[in-house]
Short mmCIF file of C-alpha atoms in Angstrom, two decimals:
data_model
loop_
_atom_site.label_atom_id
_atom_site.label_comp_id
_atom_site.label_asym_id
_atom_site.label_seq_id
_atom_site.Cartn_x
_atom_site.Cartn_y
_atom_site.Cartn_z
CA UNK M 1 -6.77 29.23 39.96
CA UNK M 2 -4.35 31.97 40.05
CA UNK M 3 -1.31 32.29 37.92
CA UNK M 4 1.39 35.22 37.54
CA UNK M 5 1.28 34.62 33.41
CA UNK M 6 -0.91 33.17 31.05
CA UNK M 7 -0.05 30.64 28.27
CA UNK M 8 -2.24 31.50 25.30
CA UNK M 9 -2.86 28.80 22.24
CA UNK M 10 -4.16 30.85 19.77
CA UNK M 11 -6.32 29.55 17.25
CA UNK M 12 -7.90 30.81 14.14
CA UNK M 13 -11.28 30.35 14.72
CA UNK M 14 -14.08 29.75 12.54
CA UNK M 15 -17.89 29.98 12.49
CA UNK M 16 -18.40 26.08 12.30
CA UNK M 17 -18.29 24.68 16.19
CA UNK M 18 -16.55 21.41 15.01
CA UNK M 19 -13.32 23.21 13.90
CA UNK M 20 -13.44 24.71 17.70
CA UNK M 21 -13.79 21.50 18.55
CA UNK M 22 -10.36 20.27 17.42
CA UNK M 23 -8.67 22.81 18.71
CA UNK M 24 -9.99 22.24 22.04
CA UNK M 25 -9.18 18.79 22.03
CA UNK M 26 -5.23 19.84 20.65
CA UNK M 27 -4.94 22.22 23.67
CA UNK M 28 -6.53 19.38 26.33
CA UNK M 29 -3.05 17.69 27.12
CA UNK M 30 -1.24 21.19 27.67
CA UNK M 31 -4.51 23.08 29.58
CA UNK M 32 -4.58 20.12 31.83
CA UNK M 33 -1.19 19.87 32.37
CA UNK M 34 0.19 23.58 32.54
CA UNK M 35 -1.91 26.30 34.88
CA UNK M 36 -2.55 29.08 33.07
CA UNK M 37 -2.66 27.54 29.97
CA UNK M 38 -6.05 28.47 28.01
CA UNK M 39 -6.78 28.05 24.07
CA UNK M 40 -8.02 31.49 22.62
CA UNK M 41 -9.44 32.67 18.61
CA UNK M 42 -8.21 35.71 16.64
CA UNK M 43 -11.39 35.78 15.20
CA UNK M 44 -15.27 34.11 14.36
CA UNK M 45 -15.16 31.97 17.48
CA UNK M 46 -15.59 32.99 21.55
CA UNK M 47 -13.49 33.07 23.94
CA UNK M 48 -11.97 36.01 21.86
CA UNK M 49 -7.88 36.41 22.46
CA UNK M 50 -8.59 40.41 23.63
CA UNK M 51 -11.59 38.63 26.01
CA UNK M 52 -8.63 36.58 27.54
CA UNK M 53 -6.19 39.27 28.13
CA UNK M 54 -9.06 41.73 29.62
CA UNK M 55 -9.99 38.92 32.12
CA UNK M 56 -6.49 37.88 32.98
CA UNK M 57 -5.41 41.33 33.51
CA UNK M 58 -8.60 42.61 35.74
CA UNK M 59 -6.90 39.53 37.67
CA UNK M 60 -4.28 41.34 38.04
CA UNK M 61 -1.91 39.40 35.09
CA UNK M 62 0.46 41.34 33.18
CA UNK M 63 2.52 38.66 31.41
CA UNK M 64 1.39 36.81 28.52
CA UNK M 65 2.53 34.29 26.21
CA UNK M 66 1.01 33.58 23.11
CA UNK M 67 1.22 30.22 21.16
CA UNK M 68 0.00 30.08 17.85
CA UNK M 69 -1.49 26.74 16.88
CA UNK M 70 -1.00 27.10 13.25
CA UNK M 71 1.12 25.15 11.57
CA UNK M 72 2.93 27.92 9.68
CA UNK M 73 2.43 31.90 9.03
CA UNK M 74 0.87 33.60 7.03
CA UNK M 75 -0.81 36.82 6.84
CA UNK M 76 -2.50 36.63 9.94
CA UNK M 77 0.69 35.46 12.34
CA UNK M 78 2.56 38.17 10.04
CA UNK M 79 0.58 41.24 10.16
CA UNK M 80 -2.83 41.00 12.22
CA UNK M 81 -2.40 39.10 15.32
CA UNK M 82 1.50 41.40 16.05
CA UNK M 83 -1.30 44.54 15.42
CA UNK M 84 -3.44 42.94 17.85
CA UNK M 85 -1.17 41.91 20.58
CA UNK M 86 0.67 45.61 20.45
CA UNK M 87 -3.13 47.04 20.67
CA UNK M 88 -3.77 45.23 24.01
CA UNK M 89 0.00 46.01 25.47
CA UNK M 90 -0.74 49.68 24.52
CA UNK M 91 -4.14 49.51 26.35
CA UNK M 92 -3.59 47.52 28.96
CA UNK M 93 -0.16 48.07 30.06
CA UNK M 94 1.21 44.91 29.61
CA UNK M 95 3.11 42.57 27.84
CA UNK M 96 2.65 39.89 25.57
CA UNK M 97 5.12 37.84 24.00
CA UNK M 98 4.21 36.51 20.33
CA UNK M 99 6.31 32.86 19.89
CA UNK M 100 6.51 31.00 16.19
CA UNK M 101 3.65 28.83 14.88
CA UNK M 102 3.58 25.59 16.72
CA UNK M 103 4.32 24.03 12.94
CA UNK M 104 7.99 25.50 13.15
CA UNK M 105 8.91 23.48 16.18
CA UNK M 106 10.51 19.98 15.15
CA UNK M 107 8.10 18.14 17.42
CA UNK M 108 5.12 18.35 15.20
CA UNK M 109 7.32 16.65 12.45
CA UNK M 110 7.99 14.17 14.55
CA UNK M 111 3.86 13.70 15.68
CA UNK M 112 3.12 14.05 11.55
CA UNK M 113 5.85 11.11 11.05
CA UNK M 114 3.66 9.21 14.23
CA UNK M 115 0.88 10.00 12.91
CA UNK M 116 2.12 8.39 9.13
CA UNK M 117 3.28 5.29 10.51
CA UNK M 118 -0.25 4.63 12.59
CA UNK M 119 -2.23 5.61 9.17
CA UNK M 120 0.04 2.85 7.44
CA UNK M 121 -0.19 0.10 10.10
CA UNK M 122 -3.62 0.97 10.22
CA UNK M 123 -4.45 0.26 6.68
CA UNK M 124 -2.25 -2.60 6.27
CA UNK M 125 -0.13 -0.35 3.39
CA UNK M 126 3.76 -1.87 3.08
CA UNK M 127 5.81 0.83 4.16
CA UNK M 128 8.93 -0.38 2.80
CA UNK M 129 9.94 -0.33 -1.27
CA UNK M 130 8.39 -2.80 -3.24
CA UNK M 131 10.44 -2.91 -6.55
CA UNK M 132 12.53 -0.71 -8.82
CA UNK M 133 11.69 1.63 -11.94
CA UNK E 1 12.74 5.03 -5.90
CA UNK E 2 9.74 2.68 -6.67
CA UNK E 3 6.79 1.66 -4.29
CA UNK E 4 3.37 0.62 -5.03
CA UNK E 5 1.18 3.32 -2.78
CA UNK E 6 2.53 7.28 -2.41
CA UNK E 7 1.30 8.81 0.98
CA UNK E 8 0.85 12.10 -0.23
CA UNK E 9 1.35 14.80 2.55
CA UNK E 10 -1.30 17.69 1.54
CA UNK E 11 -0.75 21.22 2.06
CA UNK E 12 -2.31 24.53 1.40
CA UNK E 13 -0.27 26.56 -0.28
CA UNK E 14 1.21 29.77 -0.73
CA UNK E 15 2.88 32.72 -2.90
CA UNK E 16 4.81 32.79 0.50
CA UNK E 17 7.66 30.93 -0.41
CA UNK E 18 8.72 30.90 3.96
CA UNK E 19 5.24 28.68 4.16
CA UNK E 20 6.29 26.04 1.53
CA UNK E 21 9.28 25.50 3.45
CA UNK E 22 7.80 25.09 6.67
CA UNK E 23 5.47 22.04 5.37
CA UNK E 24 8.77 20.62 3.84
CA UNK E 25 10.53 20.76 7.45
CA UNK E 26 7.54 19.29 9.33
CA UNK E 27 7.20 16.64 6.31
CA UNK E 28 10.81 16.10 6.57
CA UNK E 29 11.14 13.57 9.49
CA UNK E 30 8.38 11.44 7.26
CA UNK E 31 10.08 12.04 3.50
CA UNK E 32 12.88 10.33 5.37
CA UNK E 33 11.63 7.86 6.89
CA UNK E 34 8.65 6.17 4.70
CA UNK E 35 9.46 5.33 1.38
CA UNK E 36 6.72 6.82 -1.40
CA UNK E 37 6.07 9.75 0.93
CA UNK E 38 6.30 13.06 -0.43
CA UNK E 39 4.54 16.56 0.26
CA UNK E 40 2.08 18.12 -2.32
CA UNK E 41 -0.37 21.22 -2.01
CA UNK E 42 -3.69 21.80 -2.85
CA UNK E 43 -3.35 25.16 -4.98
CA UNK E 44 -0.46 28.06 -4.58
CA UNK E 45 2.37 26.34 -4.80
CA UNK E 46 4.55 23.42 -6.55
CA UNK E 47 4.19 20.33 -6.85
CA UNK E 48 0.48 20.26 -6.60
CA UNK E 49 -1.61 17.18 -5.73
CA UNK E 50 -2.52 16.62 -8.93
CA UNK E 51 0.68 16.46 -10.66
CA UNK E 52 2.07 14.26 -7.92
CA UNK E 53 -0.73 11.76 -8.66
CA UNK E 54 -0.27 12.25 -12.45
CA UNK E 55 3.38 11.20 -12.18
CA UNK E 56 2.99 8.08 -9.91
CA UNK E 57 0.28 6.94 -11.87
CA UNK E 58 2.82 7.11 -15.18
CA UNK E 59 4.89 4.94 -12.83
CA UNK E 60 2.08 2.38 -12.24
CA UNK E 61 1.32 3.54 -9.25
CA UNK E 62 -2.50 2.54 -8.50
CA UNK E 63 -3.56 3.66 -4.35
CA UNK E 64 -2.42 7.08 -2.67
CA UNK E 65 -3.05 7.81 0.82
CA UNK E 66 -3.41 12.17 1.57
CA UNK E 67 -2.78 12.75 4.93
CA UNK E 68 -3.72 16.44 5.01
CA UNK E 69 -1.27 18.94 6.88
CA UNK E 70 -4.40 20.80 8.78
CA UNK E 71 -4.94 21.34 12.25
CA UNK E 72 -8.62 21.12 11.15
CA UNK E 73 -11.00 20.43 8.87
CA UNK E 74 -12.76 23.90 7.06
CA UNK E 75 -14.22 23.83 4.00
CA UNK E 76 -10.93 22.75 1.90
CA UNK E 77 -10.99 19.82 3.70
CA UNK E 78 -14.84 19.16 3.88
CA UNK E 79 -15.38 20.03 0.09
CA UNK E 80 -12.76 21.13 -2.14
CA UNK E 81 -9.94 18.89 -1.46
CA UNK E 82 -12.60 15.40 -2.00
CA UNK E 83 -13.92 17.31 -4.95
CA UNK E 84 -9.99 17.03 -6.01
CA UNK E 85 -10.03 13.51 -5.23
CA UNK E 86 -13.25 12.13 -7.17
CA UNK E 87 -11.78 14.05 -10.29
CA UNK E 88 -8.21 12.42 -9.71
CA UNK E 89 -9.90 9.03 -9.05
CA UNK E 90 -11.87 9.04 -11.91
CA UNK E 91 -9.65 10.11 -14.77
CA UNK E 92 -7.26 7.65 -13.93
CA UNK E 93 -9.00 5.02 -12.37
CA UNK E 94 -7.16 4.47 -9.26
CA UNK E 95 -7.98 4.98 -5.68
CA UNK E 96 -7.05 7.88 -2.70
CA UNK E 97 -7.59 7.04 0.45
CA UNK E 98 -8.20 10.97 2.24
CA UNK E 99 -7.31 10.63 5.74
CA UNK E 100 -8.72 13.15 8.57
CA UNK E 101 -6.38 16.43 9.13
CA UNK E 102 -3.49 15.85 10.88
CA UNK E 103 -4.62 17.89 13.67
CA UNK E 104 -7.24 15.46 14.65
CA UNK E 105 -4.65 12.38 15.90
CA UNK E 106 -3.77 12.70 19.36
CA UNK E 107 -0.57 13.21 18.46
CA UNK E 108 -0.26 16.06 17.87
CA UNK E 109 -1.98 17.52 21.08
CA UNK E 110 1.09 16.23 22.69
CA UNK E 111 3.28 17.38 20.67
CA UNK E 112 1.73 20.79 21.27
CA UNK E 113 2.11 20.28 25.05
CA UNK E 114 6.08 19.38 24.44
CA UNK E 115 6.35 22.49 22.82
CA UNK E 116 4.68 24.92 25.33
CA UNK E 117 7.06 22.77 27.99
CA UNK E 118 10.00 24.10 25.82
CA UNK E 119 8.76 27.52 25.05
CA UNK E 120 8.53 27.80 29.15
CA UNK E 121 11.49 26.32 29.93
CA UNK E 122 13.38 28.79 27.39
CA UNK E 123 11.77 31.38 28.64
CA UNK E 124 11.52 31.07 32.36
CA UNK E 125 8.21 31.46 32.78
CA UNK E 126 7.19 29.13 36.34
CA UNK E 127 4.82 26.45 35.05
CA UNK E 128 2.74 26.43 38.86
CA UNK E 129 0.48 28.34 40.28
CA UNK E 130 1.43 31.24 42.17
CA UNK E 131 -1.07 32.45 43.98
CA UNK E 132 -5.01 32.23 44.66
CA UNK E 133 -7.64 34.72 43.95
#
């Protein structure tokens, strides 16, 4: 399928294929759901980011959007992947727009709180006070 | 406030002080909500796991739950962080239960989803397909 822009979740990466794993299965609701939509790594893992962008644009796509699926920046949101993405717009005459880490939107607070209050029912731990100092 | 198990909401860490306070907004919505939760991190930065579990067990606190803030699991989460744990548990004889990263509950792929909804919505991208190759 065709689409005018592409919707980028950018993962880390990492040499271990289980950590790819995850990240696949985070992007699954949003790659089946939104056309265009495609997880890429920064680094250690395939399909590269740059590999993403070359193909989209030899397809004649010049608009990108890049999602980081971190959960907050550091160096890497900070410094390399804003040299990376001005690299690619430079070479490829395009543009790419960088959003915040996935972590800074409130919605993942509210999944974390979901995802508390399943661990707790799960276990059978009280979630409500139990006594005083 | 007293309770008889701390869910412990794990984070790296950072000199970045701008990371800290992204895991204490996406902890937020659960501090609030679940009495004995609180955010710690694993080295970096203040208060650290250890110190949390120190204090709670002063308190008479005896079971912990660590529900780490991680996409995924790397080698933090494979080696060093139950490494951690095994110490904690054995110098003062109590129990942590460590919980897969965060990133690995369904959740959160939804989440994810909502938030490439909103960042397309904001931005005006068209979420269908436009053409055909």
């Amino acid at each position: 399928m065709e689409t005018s822009h592409r919707i980028i979740l950018l993962a880390h990466g990492s040499s271990d294929r289980r950590w790819c794993e995850t990240f696949e299965a985070l992007a699954a609701p949003t790659v089946e759901a939104i056309p265009g939509s495609v997880v890429a790594y920064m680094e250690l893992s395939d399909p590269s980011m740059e590999k993403i962008v070359a193909d989209a644009v030899a397809e004649g796509c010049k608009t990108f959007t890049v999602l980081p699926l971190f959960l907050a920046a550091g160096r890497h949101l900070r410094k390399d992947v804003p040299a990376m993405i001005a690299d690619m717009e430079a070479e490829h005459g395009i543009r790419i727009q960088l959003e915040a880490p996935v972590g800074e939107n409130a919605q993942l607070g509210l999944a974390i709180r979901t995802v508390v209050e399943q661990t707790l029912a799960r276990t059978g731990v009280p979630t409500t006070a139990t006594g005083s100092a």
